[in-house]
JSON list of C-alpha atoms and ligand atoms in Angstrom, two decimals:
[
{"chain": "D", "resi": 3, "resn": "UNK", "atom": "CA", "xyz": [-79.98, -21.81, -48.77]},
{"chain": "D", "resi": 4, "resn": "UNK", "atom": "CA", "xyz": [-78.28, -18.72, -49.95]},
{"chain": "D", "resi": 5, "resn": "UNK", "atom": "CA", "xyz": [-75.27, -18.83, -51.30]},
{"chain": "D", "resi": 6, "resn": "UNK", "atom": "CA", "xyz": [-72.53, -18.51, -49.11]},
{"chain": "D", "resi": 7, "resn": "UNK", "atom": "CA", "xyz": [-69.38, -16.78, -51.41]},
{"chain": "D", "resi": 8, "resn": "UNK", "atom": "CA", "xyz": [-65.39, -16.48, -50.18]},
{"chain": "D", "resi": 9, "resn": "UNK", "atom": "CA", "xyz": [-64.14, -13.81, -52.22]},
{"chain": "D", "resi": 10, "resn": "UNK", "atom": "CA", "xyz": [-60.16, -15.93, -52.31]},
{"chain": "D", "resi": 11, "resn": "UNK", "atom": "CA", "xyz": [-58.53, -13.03, -54.79]},
{"chain": "D", "resi": 12, "resn": "UNK", "atom": "CA", "xyz": [-54.62, -12.37, -53.52]},
{"chain": "D", "resi": 13, "resn": "UNK", "atom": "CA", "xyz": [-54.95, -8.08, -52.89]},
{"chain": "D", "resi": 14, "resn": "UNK", "atom": "CA", "xyz": [-58.00, -9.04, -51.36]},
{"chain": "D", "resi": 15, "resn": "UNK", "atom": "CA", "xyz": [-56.10, -11.64, -48.82]},
{"chain": "D", "resi": 16, "resn": "UNK", "atom": "CA", "xyz": [-52.33, -9.95, -48.92]},
{"chain": "D", "resi": 17, "resn": "UNK", "atom": "CA", "xyz": [-54.76, -6.53, -47.04]},
{"chain": "D", "resi": 18, "resn": "UNK", "atom": "CA", "xyz": [-56.74, -9.30, -44.68]},
{"chain": "D", "resi": 19, "resn": "UNK", "atom": "CA", "xyz": [-52.95, -10.03, -43.47]},
{"chain": "D", "resi": 20, "resn": "UNK", "atom": "CA", "xyz": [-52.40, -6.16, -42.60]},
{"chain": "D", "resi": 21, "resn": "UNK", "atom": "CA", "xyz": [-56.21, -6.57, -40.78]},
{"chain": "D", "resi": 22, "resn": "UNK", "atom": "CA", "xyz": [-55.31, -9.25, -38.97]},
{"chain": "D", "resi": 23, "resn": "UNK", "atom": "CA", "xyz": [-51.90, -8.13, -37.14]},
{"chain": "D", "resi": 24, "resn": "UNK", "atom": "CA", "xyz": [-52.30, -7.27, -34.29]},
{"chain": "D", "resi": 25, "resn": "UNK", "atom": "CA", "xyz": [-48.90, -4.19, -34.95]},
{"chain": "D", "resi": 26, "resn": "UNK", "atom": "CA", "xyz": [-51.16, -2.72, -37.68]},
{"chain": "D", "resi": 27, "resn": "UNK", "atom": "CA", "xyz": [-52.22, 1.14, -36.24]},
{"chain": "D", "resi": 28, "resn": "UNK", "atom": "CA", "xyz": [-55.64, 2.62, -36.42]},
{"chain": "D", "resi": 29, "resn": "UNK", "atom": "CA", "xyz": [-54.71, 4.61, -39.68]},
{"chain": "D", "resi": 30, "resn": "UNK", "atom": "CA", "xyz": [-53.86, 1.78, -41.52]},
{"chain": "D", "resi": 31, "resn": "UNK", "atom": "CA", "xyz": [-56.41, -0.74, -40.50]},
{"chain": "D", "resi": 32, "resn": "UNK", "atom": "CA", "xyz": [-59.14, 1.99, -41.18]},
{"chain": "D", "resi": 33, "resn": "UNK", "atom": "CA", "xyz": [-57.70, 2.65, -44.80]},
{"chain": "D", "resi": 34, "resn": "UNK", "atom": "CA", "xyz": [-57.52, -1.14, -45.59]},
{"chain": "D", "resi": 35, "resn": "UNK", "atom": "CA", "xyz": [-61.02, -1.73, -43.88]},
{"chain": "D", "resi": 36, "resn": "UNK", "atom": "CA", "xyz": [-62.64, 0.36, -46.31]},
{"chain": "D", "resi": 37, "resn": "UNK", "atom": "CA", "xyz": [-59.46, -0.82, -49.50]},
{"chain": "D", "resi": 38, "resn": "UNK", "atom": "CA", "xyz": [-61.33, -4.14, -48.90]},
{"chain": "D", "resi": 39, "resn": "UNK", "atom": "CA", "xyz": [-64.83, -3.00, -48.95]},
{"chain": "D", "resi": 40, "resn": "UNK", "atom": "CA", "xyz": [-64.79, -1.24, -52.80]},
{"chain": "D", "resi": 41, "resn": "UNK", "atom": "CA", "xyz": [-62.76, -4.42, -53.57]},
{"chain": "D", "resi": 42, "resn": "UNK", "atom": "CA", "xyz": [-65.97, -6.77, -52.37]},
{"chain": "D", "resi": 43, "resn": "UNK", "atom": "CA", "xyz": [-68.13, -4.27, -53.53]},
{"chain": "D", "resi": 44, "resn": "UNK", "atom": "CA", "xyz": [-66.95, -4.64, -56.64]},
{"chain": "D", "resi": 45, "resn": "UNK", "atom": "CA", "xyz": [-67.46, -8.86, -56.79]},
{"chain": "D", "resi": 46, "resn": "UNK", "atom": "CA", "xyz": [-70.45, -7.92, -55.08]},
{"chain": "D", "resi": 47, "resn": "UNK", "atom": "CA", "xyz": [-72.07, -6.65, -57.71]},
{"chain": "D", "resi": 48, "resn": "UNK", "atom": "CA", "xyz": [-71.32, -8.21, -60.22]},
{"chain": "D", "resi": 49, "resn": "UNK", "atom": "CA", "xyz": [-74.52, -10.04, -61.23]},
{"chain": "D", "resi": 50, "resn": "UNK", "atom": "CA", "xyz": [-76.37, -6.99, -61.30]},
{"chain": "D", "resi": 51, "resn": "UNK", "atom": "CA", "xyz": [-78.63, -6.60, -64.31]},
{"chain": "D", "resi": 52, "resn": "UNK", "atom": "CA", "xyz": [-77.60, -3.94, -67.11]},
{"chain": "D", "resi": 53, "resn": "UNK", "atom": "CA", "xyz": [-79.69, -3.32, -69.64]},
{"chain": "D", "resi": 54, "resn": "UNK", "atom": "CA", "xyz": [-79.07, -1.43, -72.90]},
{"chain": "D", "resi": 55, "resn": "UNK", "atom": "CA", "xyz": [-78.93, 1.58, -74.12]},
{"chain": "D", "resi": 56, "resn": "UNK", "atom": "CA", "xyz": [-78.07, 4.08, -76.57]},
{"chain": "D", "resi": 57, "resn": "UNK", "atom": "CA", "xyz": [-75.30, 7.43, -76.87]},
{"chain": "D", "resi": 58, "resn": "UNK", "atom": "CA", "xyz": [-73.21, 9.84, -78.75]},
{"chain": "D", "resi": 59, "resn": "UNK", "atom": "CA", "xyz": [-69.19, 9.73, -78.48]},
{"chain": "D", "resi": 60, "resn": "UNK", "atom": "CA", "xyz": [-67.30, 12.16, -79.52]},
{"chain": "D", "resi": 61, "resn": "UNK", "atom": "CA", "xyz": [-66.87, 10.25, -83.51]},
{"chain": "D", "resi": 62, "resn": "UNK", "atom": "CA", "xyz": [-69.95, 7.75, -83.14]},
{"chain": "D", "resi": 63, "resn": "UNK", "atom": "CA", "xyz": [-73.68, 6.40, -82.00]},
{"chain": "D", "resi": 64, "resn": "UNK", "atom": "CA", "xyz": [-72.34, 3.32, -79.62]},
{"chain": "D", "resi": 65, "resn": "UNK", "atom": "CA", "xyz": [-74.34, 1.63, -77.82]},
{"chain": "D", "resi": 66, "resn": "UNK", "atom": "CA", "xyz": [-73.46, 0.39, -73.80]},
{"chain": "D", "resi": 67, "resn": "UNK", "atom": "CA", "xyz": [-74.77, -0.84, -71.20]},
{"chain": "D", "resi": 68, "resn": "UNK", "atom": "CA", "xyz": [-76.02, 0.69, -68.07]},
{"chain": "D", "resi": 69, "resn": "UNK", "atom": "CA", "xyz": [-77.24, -0.76, -64.61]},
{"chain": "D", "resi": 70, "resn": "UNK", "atom": "CA", "xyz": [-81.23, -1.45, -64.32]},
{"chain": "D", "resi": 71, "resn": "UNK", "atom": "CA", "xyz": [-83.23, -3.08, -62.24]},
{"chain": "D", "resi": 72, "resn": "UNK", "atom": "CA", "xyz": [-83.60, -2.29, -58.56]},
{"chain": "D", "resi": 73, "resn": "UNK", "atom": "CA", "xyz": [-81.21, 1.16, -56.88]},
{"chain": "D", "resi": 74, "resn": "UNK", "atom": "CA", "xyz": [-78.95, -0.66, -54.14]},
{"chain": "D", "resi": 75, "resn": "UNK", "atom": "CA", "xyz": [-78.65, 1.10, -50.56]},
{"chain": "D", "resi": 76, "resn": "UNK", "atom": "CA", "xyz": [-76.06, 0.38, -48.26]},
{"chain": "D", "resi": 77, "resn": "UNK", "atom": "CA", "xyz": [-77.09, -0.60, -44.66]},
{"chain": "D", "resi": 78, "resn": "UNK", "atom": "CA", "xyz": [-73.52, -0.27, -41.95]},
{"chain": "D", "resi": 79, "resn": "UNK", "atom": "CA", "xyz": [-74.26, -2.04, -38.67]},
{"chain": "D", "resi": 80, "resn": "UNK", "atom": "CA", "xyz": [-72.87, 0.24, -36.43]},
{"chain": "D", "resi": 81, "resn": "UNK", "atom": "CA", "xyz": [-70.18, 1.64, -35.44]},
{"chain": "D", "resi": 82, "resn": "UNK", "atom": "CA", "xyz": [-67.34, -0.81, -37.11]},
{"chain": "D", "resi": 83, "resn": "UNK", "atom": "CA", "xyz": [-69.63, -1.31, -40.42]},
{"chain": "D", "resi": 84, "resn": "UNK", "atom": "CA", "xyz": [-68.84, 2.13, -41.14]},
{"chain": "D", "resi": 85, "resn": "UNK", "atom": "CA", "xyz": [-65.96, 1.78, -42.08]},
{"chain": "D", "resi": 86, "resn": "UNK", "atom": "CA", "xyz": [-66.91, -0.22, -45.03]},
{"chain": "D", "resi": 87, "resn": "UNK", "atom": "CA", "xyz": [-68.66, 2.43, -46.12]},
{"chain": "D", "resi": 88, "resn": "UNK", "atom": "CA", "xyz": [-67.09, 5.38, -47.73]},
{"chain": "D", "resi": 89, "resn": "UNK", "atom": "CA", "xyz": [-64.97, 3.51, -50.54]},
{"chain": "D", "resi": 90, "resn": "UNK", "atom": "CA", "xyz": [-68.67, 1.56, -51.51]},
{"chain": "D", "resi": 91, "resn": "UNK", "atom": "CA", "xyz": [-70.81, 5.26, -51.63]},
{"chain": "D", "resi": 92, "resn": "UNK", "atom": "CA", "xyz": [-67.41, 6.26, -54.24]},
{"chain": "D", "resi": 93, "resn": "UNK", "atom": "CA", "xyz": [-68.32, 3.13, -55.81]},
{"chain": "D", "resi": 94, "resn": "UNK", "atom": "CA", "xyz": [-71.93, 3.90, -56.33]},
{"chain": "D", "resi": 95, "resn": "UNK", "atom": "CA", "xyz": [-73.16, 7.69, -55.72]},
{"chain": "D", "resi": 96, "resn": "UNK", "atom": "CA", "xyz": [-76.80, 6.57, -56.41]},
{"chain": "D", "resi": 97, "resn": "UNK", "atom": "CA", "xyz": [-76.95, 4.33, -53.89]},
{"chain": "D", "resi": 98, "resn": "UNK", "atom": "CA", "xyz": [-78.91, 5.21, -50.31]},
{"chain": "D", "resi": 99, "resn": "UNK", "atom": "CA", "xyz": [-77.02, 4.20, -46.69]},
{"chain": "D", "resi": 100, "resn": "UNK", "atom": "CA", "xyz": [-79.35, 3.13, -43.83]},
{"chain": "D", "resi": 101, "resn": "UNK", "atom": "CA", "xyz": [-78.20, 3.06, -40.58]},
{"chain": "D", "resi": 102, "resn": "UNK", "atom": "CA", "xyz": [-78.29, -0.15, -37.67]},
{"chain": "D", "resi": 103, "resn": "UNK", "atom": "CA", "xyz": [-76.62, 0.63, -34.66]},
{"chain": "D", "resi": 104, "resn": "UNK", "atom": "CA", "xyz": [-76.43, -2.68, -32.81]},
{"chain": "D", "resi": 105, "resn": "UNK", "atom": "CA", "xyz": [-73.87, -3.85, -30.12]},
{"chain": "D", "resi": 106, "resn": "UNK", "atom": "CA", "xyz": [-72.81, -6.72, -28.85]},
{"chain": "D", "resi": 107, "resn": "UNK", "atom": "CA", "xyz": [-74.07, -6.92, -24.79]},
{"chain": "D", "resi": 108, "resn": "UNK", "atom": "CA", "xyz": [-70.81, -8.34, -23.11]},
{"chain": "D", "resi": 109, "resn": "UNK", "atom": "CA", "xyz": [-72.21, -10.99, -20.90]},
{"chain": "D", "resi": 110, "resn": "UNK", "atom": "CA", "xyz": [-74.26, -12.55, -23.09]},
{"chain": "D", "resi": 111, "resn": "UNK", "atom": "CA", "xyz": [-73.25, -11.50, -26.29]},
{"chain": "D", "resi": 112, "resn": "UNK", "atom": "CA", "xyz": [-76.25, -11.16, -27.69]},
{"chain": "D", "resi": 113, "resn": "UNK", "atom": "CA", "xyz": [-77.31, -8.08, -30.03]},
{"chain": "D", "resi": 114, "resn": "UNK", "atom": "CA", "xyz": [-78.73, -4.31, -28.26]},
{"chain": "D", "resi": 115, "resn": "UNK", "atom": "CA", "xyz": [-79.85, -2.02, -30.79]},
{"chain": "D", "resi": 116, "resn": "UNK", "atom": "CA", "xyz": [-80.14, 1.63, -30.07]},
{"chain": "D", "resi": 117, "resn": "UNK", "atom": "CA", "xyz": [-79.95, 3.62, -33.59]},
{"chain": "D", "resi": 118, "resn": "UNK", "atom": "CA", "xyz": [-82.28, 2.55, -36.59]},
{"chain": "D", "resi": 119, "resn": "UNK", "atom": "CA", "xyz": [-82.85, 5.55, -40.07]},
{"chain": "D", "resi": 120, "resn": "UNK", "atom": "CA", "xyz": [-83.51, 3.79, -43.08]},
{"chain": "D", "resi": 121, "resn": "UNK", "atom": "CA", "xyz": [-84.37, 5.97, -46.43]},
{"chain": "D", "resi": 122, "resn": "UNK", "atom": "CA", "xyz": [-88.06, 6.34, -47.15]},
{"chain": "D", "resi": 123, "resn": "UNK", "atom": "CA", "xyz": [-87.93, 4.17, -50.10]},
{"chain": "D", "resi": 124, "resn": "UNK", "atom": "CA", "xyz": [-85.94, 0.95, -48.83]},
{"chain": "D", "resi": 125, "resn": "UNK", "atom": "CA", "xyz": [-88.57, -1.69, -48.93]},
{"chain": "D", "resi": 126, "resn": "UNK", "atom": "CA", "xyz": [-88.17, -0.66, -53.07]},
{"chain": "D", "resi": 127, "resn": "UNK", "atom": "CA", "xyz": [-83.78, -1.28, -52.84]},
{"chain": "D", "resi": 128, "resn": "UNK", "atom": "CA", "xyz": [-81.58, -4.47, -53.80]},
{"chain": "D", "resi": 129, "resn": "UNK", "atom": "CA", "xyz": [-79.45, -4.12, -50.24]},
{"chain": "D", "resi": 130, "resn": "UNK", "atom": "CA", "xyz": [-75.94, -5.01, -49.29]},
{"chain": "D", "resi": 131, "resn": "UNK", "atom": "CA", "xyz": [-75.49, -4.79, -45.00]},
{"chain": "D", "resi": 132, "resn": "UNK", "atom": "CA", "xyz": [-71.95, -4.64, -44.22]},
{"chain": "D", "resi": 133, "resn": "UNK", "atom": "CA", "xyz": [-69.89, -5.75, -41.21]},
{"chain": "D", "resi": 134, "resn": "UNK", "atom": "CA", "xyz": [-66.29, -6.05, -40.81]},
{"chain": "D", "resi": 135, "resn": "UNK", "atom": "CA", "xyz": [-67.15, -9.13, -38.68]},
{"chain": "D", "resi": 136, "resn": "UNK", "atom": "CA", "xyz": [-69.88, -12.21, -38.24]},
{"chain": "D", "resi": 137, "resn": "UNK", "atom": "CA", "xyz": [-69.19, -13.58, -35.04]},
{"chain": "D", "resi": 138, "resn": "UNK", "atom": "CA", "xyz": [-72.25, -15.34, -33.86]},
{"chain": "D", "resi": 139, "resn": "UNK", "atom": "CA", "xyz": [-74.49, -14.40, -36.15]},
{"chain": "D", "resi": 140, "resn": "UNK", "atom": "CA", "xyz": [-76.33, -12.14, -33.56]},
{"chain": "D", "resi": 141, "resn": "UNK", "atom": "CA", "xyz": [-75.96, -8.72, -35.17]},
{"chain": "D", "resi": 142, "resn": "UNK", "atom": "CA", "xyz": [-76.13, -9.78, -38.50]},
{"chain": "D", "resi": 143, "resn": "UNK", "atom": "CA", "xyz": [-79.89, -11.55, -37.51]},
{"chain": "D", "resi": 144, "resn": "UNK", "atom": "CA", "xyz": [-81.60, -9.36, -35.99]},
{"chain": "D", "resi": 145, "resn": "UNK", "atom": "CA", "xyz": [-80.46, -6.07, -38.59]},
{"chain": "D", "resi": 146, "resn": "UNK", "atom": "CA", "xyz": [-82.10, -9.10, -41.44]},
{"chain": "D", "resi": 147, "resn": "UNK", "atom": "CA", "xyz": [-85.21, -9.25, -39.47]},
{"chain": "D", "resi": 148, "resn": "UNK", "atom": "CA", "xyz": [-85.44, -5.61, -39.06]},
{"chain": "D", "resi": 149, "resn": "UNK", "atom": "CA", "xyz": [-84.96, -4.83, -42.45]},
{"chain": "D", "resi": 150, "resn": "UNK", "atom": "CA", "xyz": [-86.90, -7.79, -43.86]},
{"chain": "D", "resi": 151, "resn": "UNK", "atom": "CA", "xyz": [-90.52, -7.16, -40.92]},
{"chain": "D", "resi": 152, "resn": "UNK", "atom": "CA", "xyz": [-89.63, -3.65, -40.07]},
{"chain": "D", "resi": 153, "resn": "UNK", "atom": "CA", "xyz": [-89.00, -2.45, -43.46]},
{"chain": "D", "resi": 154, "resn": "UNK", "atom": "CA", "xyz": [-90.56, -5.01, -46.26]},
{"chain": "D", "resi": 155, "resn": "UNK", "atom": "CA", "xyz": [-87.44, -5.12, -47.55]},
{"chain": "D", "resi": 156, "resn": "UNK", "atom": "CA", "xyz": [-86.91, -8.23, -50.30]},
{"chain": "D", "resi": 157, "resn": "UNK", "atom": "CA", "xyz": [-83.36, -8.60, -51.87]},
{"chain": "D", "resi": 158, "resn": "UNK", "atom": "CA", "xyz": [-80.23, -8.10, -49.08]},
{"chain": "D", "resi": 159, "resn": "UNK", "atom": "CA", "xyz": [-76.51, -9.14, -49.41]},
{"chain": "D", "resi": 160, "resn": "UNK", "atom": "CA", "xyz": [-74.92, -9.74, -46.15]},
{"chain": "D", "resi": 161, "resn": "UNK", "atom": "CA", "xyz": [-70.63, -7.92, -46.39]},
{"chain": "D", "resi": 162, "resn": "UNK", "atom": "CA", "xyz": [-68.55, -9.60, -43.61]},
{"chain": "D", "resi": 163, "resn": "UNK", "atom": "CA", "xyz": [-64.63, -8.99, -44.22]},
{"chain": "D", "resi": 164, "resn": "UNK", "atom": "CA", "xyz": [-64.57, -12.32, -41.95]},
{"chain": "D", "resi": 165, "resn": "UNK", "atom": "CA", "xyz": [-66.59, -15.06, -40.76]},
{"chain": "D", "resi": 166, "resn": "UNK", "atom": "CA", "xyz": [-66.91, -17.96, -38.29]},
{"chain": "D", "resi": 167, "resn": "UNK", "atom": "CA", "xyz": [-68.34, -20.92, -39.56]},
{"chain": "D", "resi": 168, "resn": "UNK", "atom": "CA", "xyz": [-70.50, -20.71, -36.80]},
{"chain": "D", "resi": 169, "resn": "UNK", "atom": "CA", "xyz": [-71.80, -16.88, -37.74]},
{"chain": "D", "resi": 170, "resn": "UNK", "atom": "CA", "xyz": [-72.10, -18.51, -41.62]},
{"chain": "D", "resi": 171, "resn": "UNK", "atom": "CA", "xyz": [-74.31, -21.23, -39.84]},
{"chain": "D", "resi": 172, "resn": "UNK", "atom": "CA", "xyz": [-76.57, -18.69, -37.41]},
{"chain": "D", "resi": 173, "resn": "UNK", "atom": "CA", "xyz": [-77.53, -16.83, -40.40]},
{"chain": "D", "resi": 174, "resn": "UNK", "atom": "CA", "xyz": [-78.17, -19.34, -43.05]},
{"chain": "D", "resi": 175, "resn": "UNK", "atom": "CA", "xyz": [-81.07, -21.01, -40.87]},
{"chain": "D", "resi": 176, "resn": "UNK", "atom": "CA", "xyz": [-82.46, -17.71, -39.82]},
{"chain": "D", "resi": 177, "resn": "UNK", "atom": "CA", "xyz": [-82.57, -16.53, -43.53]},
{"chain": "D", "resi": 178, "resn": "UNK", "atom": "CA", "xyz": [-82.33, -19.02, -46.00]},
{"chain": "D", "resi": 179, "resn": "UNK", "atom": "CA", "xyz": [-82.82, -16.70, -48.67]},
{"chain": "D", "resi": 180, "resn": "UNK", "atom": "CA", "xyz": [-80.14, -14.28, -47.84]},
{"chain": "D", "resi": 181, "resn": "UNK", "atom": "CA", "xyz": [-76.19, -14.70, -49.83]},
{"chain": "D", "resi": 182, "resn": "UNK", "atom": "CA", "xyz": [-73.14, -14.02, -47.97]},
{"chain": "D", "resi": 183, "resn": "UNK", "atom": "CA", "xyz": [-69.89, -12.21, -49.14]},
{"chain": "D", "resi": 184, "resn": "UNK", "atom": "CA", "xyz": [-66.95, -12.63, -47.33]},
{"chain": "D", "resi": 185, "resn": "UNK", "atom": "CA", "xyz": [-63.11, -12.89, -47.29]},
{"chain": "D", "resi": 186, "resn": "UNK", "atom": "CA", "xyz": [-62.51, -15.41, -44.91]},
{"chain": "D", "resi": 187, "resn": "UNK", "atom": "CA", "xyz": [-64.55, -17.86, -42.85]},
{"chain": "D", "resi": 188, "resn": "UNK", "atom": "CA", "xyz": [-62.22, -18.82, -39.86]},
{"chain": "D", "resi": 189, "resn": "UNK", "atom": "CA", "xyz": [-61.43, -21.59, -37.40]},
{"chain": "D", "resi": 190, "resn": "UNK", "atom": "CA", "xyz": [-63.93, -20.81, -34.43]},
{"chain": "D", "resi": 191, "resn": "UNK", "atom": "CA", "xyz": [-65.33, -18.27, -31.59]},
{"chain": "D", "resi": 192, "resn": "UNK", "atom": "CA", "xyz": [-63.76, -18.17, -28.04]},
{"chain": "D", "resi": 193, "resn": "UNK", "atom": "CA", "xyz": [-65.41, -18.01, -24.99]},
{"chain": "D", "resi": 194, "resn": "UNK", "atom": "CA", "xyz": [-65.77, -14.37, -25.48]},
{"chain": "D", "resi": 195, "resn": "UNK", "atom": "CA", "xyz": [-67.86, -15.18, -28.94]},
{"chain": "D", "resi": 196, "resn": "UNK", "atom": "CA", "xyz": [-64.68, -13.10, -30.47]},
{"chain": "D", "resi": 197, "resn": "UNK", "atom": "CA", "xyz": [-63.78, -15.19, -34.06]},
{"chain": "D", "resi": 198, "resn": "UNK", "atom": "CA", "xyz": [-60.11, -16.86, -33.51]},
{"chain": "D", "resi": 199, "resn": "UNK", "atom": "CA", "xyz": [-57.87, -16.23, -34.72]},
{"chain": "D", "resi": 200, "resn": "UNK", "atom": "CA", "xyz": [-59.52, -12.85, -35.97]},
{"chain": "D", "resi": 201, "resn": "UNK", "atom": "CA", "xyz": [-58.54, -9.31, -35.85]},
{"chain": "D", "resi": 202, "resn": "UNK", "atom": "CA", "xyz": [-59.43, -8.31, -32.13]},
{"chain": "D", "resi": 203, "resn": "UNK", "atom": "CA", "xyz": [-62.51, -5.92, -32.24]},
{"chain": "D", "resi": 204, "resn": "UNK", "atom": "CA", "xyz": [-62.98, -4.19, -35.05]},
{"chain": "D", "resi": 205, "resn": "UNK", "atom": "CA", "xyz": [-64.94, -1.56, -34.01]},
{"chain": "D", "resi": 206, "resn": "UNK", "atom": "CA", "xyz": [-61.70, -0.47, -31.79]},
{"chain": "D", "resi": 207, "resn": "UNK", "atom": "CA", "xyz": [-59.27, -0.81, -33.83]},
{"chain": "D", "resi": 208, "resn": "UNK", "atom": "CA", "xyz": [-61.63, 1.61, -36.72]},
{"chain": "D", "resi": 209, "resn": "UNK", "atom": "CA", "xyz": [-61.86, 4.74, -33.98]},
{"chain": "D", "resi": 210, "resn": "UNK", "atom": "CA", "xyz": [-59.04, 3.63, -31.77]},
{"chain": "D", "resi": 211, "resn": "UNK", "atom": "CA", "xyz": [-61.10, 3.03, -28.86]},
{"chain": "D", "resi": 212, "resn": "UNK", "atom": "CA", "xyz": [-58.80, 1.07, -26.77]},
{"chain": "R", "resi": 25, "resn": "PRP", "atom": "C1", "xyz": [-69.12, -6.60, -34.01]},
{"chain": "R", "resi": 25, "resn": "PRP", "atom": "C2", "xyz": [-69.11, -6.58, -35.33]},
{"chain": "R", "resi": 25, "resn": "PRP", "atom": "C3", "xyz": [-70.34, -6.92, -35.57]},
{"chain": "R", "resi": 25, "resn": "PRP", "atom": "C4", "xyz": [-71.14, -8.14, -34.40]},
{"chain": "R", "resi": 25, "resn": "PRP", "atom": "C5", "xyz": [-70.40, -9.06, -34.58]},
{"chain": "R", "resi": 25, "resn": "PRP", "atom": "O1", "xyz": [-69.71, -5.35, -33.39]},
{"chain": "R", "resi": 25, "resn": "PRP", "atom": "O2", "xyz": [-69.20, -4.94, -35.93]},
{"chain": "R", "resi": 25, "resn": "PRP", "atom": "O3", "xyz": [-71.57, -6.31, -35.51]},
{"chain": "R", "resi": 25, "resn": "PRP", "atom": "O4", "xyz": [-69.81, -7.67, -33.05]},
{"chain": "R", "resi": 25, "resn": "PRP", "atom": "O5", "xyz": [-71.18, -9.92, -33.27]},
{"chain": "R", "resi": 25, "resn": "PRP", "atom": "P1", "xyz": [-72.21, -11.25, -33.36]},
{"chain": "R", "resi": 25, "resn": "PRP", "atom": "O6", "xyz": [-71.92, -12.14, -34.74]},
{"chain": "R", "resi": 25, "resn": "PRP", "atom": "O7", "xyz": [-71.77, -12.06, -32.46]},
{"chain": "R", "resi": 25, "resn": "PRP", "atom": "O8", "xyz": [-72.98, -10.54, -33.92]},
{"chain": "R", "resi": 25, "resn": "PRP", "atom": "P2", "xyz": [-69.64, -4.72, -31.80]},
{"chain": "R", "resi": 25, "resn": "PRP", "atom": "O9", "xyz": [-71.29, -5.57, -31.00]},
{"chain": "R", "resi": 25, "resn": "PRP", "atom": "O10", "xyz": [-68.31, -5.35, -30.89]},
{"chain": "R", "resi": 25, "resn": "PRP", "atom": "O11", "xyz": [-69.27, -3.27, -31.61]},
{"chain": "R", "resi": 25, "resn": "PRP", "atom": "P3", "xyz": [-69.13, -1.94, -32.57]},
{"chain": "R", "resi": 25, "resn": "PRP", "atom": "O12", "xyz": [-69.37, -2.11, -33.47]},
{"chain": "R", "resi": 25, "resn": "PRP", "atom": "O13", "xyz": [-70.13, -0.42, -31.99]},
{"chain": "R", "resi": 25, "resn": "PRP", "atom": "O14", "xyz": [-67.98, -1.79, -31.93]},
{"chain": "R", "resi": 26, "resn": "URA", "atom": "N1", "xyz": [-66.59, -8.53, -33.41]},
{"chain": "R", "resi": 26, "resn": "URA", "atom": "C1", "xyz": [-65.44, -8.13, -33.70]},
{"chain": "R", "resi": 26, "resn": "URA", "atom": "O1", "xyz": [-64.60, -6.98, -33.84]},
{"chain": "R", "resi": 26, "resn": "URA", "atom": "N2", "xyz": [-64.68, -9.18, -33.66]},
{"chain": "R", "resi": 26, "resn": "URA", "atom": "C2", "xyz": [-65.03, -10.34, -33.17]},
{"chain": "R", "resi": 26, "resn": "URA", "atom": "O2", "xyz": [-64.31, -11.05, -33.54]},
{"chain": "R", "resi": 26, "resn": "URA", "atom": "C3", "xyz": [-66.33, -10.94, -33.05]},
{"chain": "R", "resi": 26, "resn": "URA", "atom": "C4", "xyz": [-67.44, -10.00, -32.99]}
]
C-alpha cells in the first residue's frame, strides 16, 4: 500500500484556513494555493537521493551534496492543478511539466479527458501529480492510469491540498503503489461530490470563474 502523508505544519494549516474561508478573494486565494504548493513541495522532495561532489568555494575545497537519481516532472491536472505549478518550478527549475486536462461530468462526477501533453522522457522521471482537490478520486485515478499505461511512468506521487476519505481510499485501492501527500483529510463528500467542509470549487476560486 502506498503511503498517505498528512502535512500538519502550522504554516500549512494557517494558509489552508485562509483558502477555506468563503470571503477570501481570487487574488489572495491564488497566491495562497501557490504558497501551499511550495511548502508541500519542500516536504514531498525531502527523501530525494543526493550524491556527494567536490567543488571549490572561494576559500577551500568542499564536499557538497547535490540531487541525484531520477529527474523530476510536475503534472498538474487542469485546471486547478495549474495553481500549484509556478511555485514548484521555482524550487525545482529543472523539472519538466506535463499537463492532463480533466473535468468532472456535473451529473456522473466521472472525469472527462480533454487534453494531454507530456515531456518525451516522462517515463524516466519521478512524477508529482498536483491537484488541490481529491474528492471521489476519479480524476486522480484517471491521471495515474494515463501516466502508467500510456507513458510508462513508474514512479508517481500524488499531491493534493485537501482530500476526502473516499478519494484517498479509491486511489489507494486502484493504485496501491502511489504515495499521497495532503495537508488535510476532510470529513466526507456531499451529494454533489464536493468535499465537506472543503473550500468549494477550487478551479473557480483560482480563476474567478464564478
Ligand atoms: C476538480 C479538482 C480535481 C477534481 C477532483 O476539478 O481540481 O481535478 O475536481 O474531483 P474528483 O476527485 O471527484 O475527480 P474540476 O473537475 O472541477 O475541473 P476544474 O479544475 O477545471 O475546475
Ligand atoms: N472539486 C473541487 O474543486 N472541490 C471539491 O470539493 C470537489 C471537487
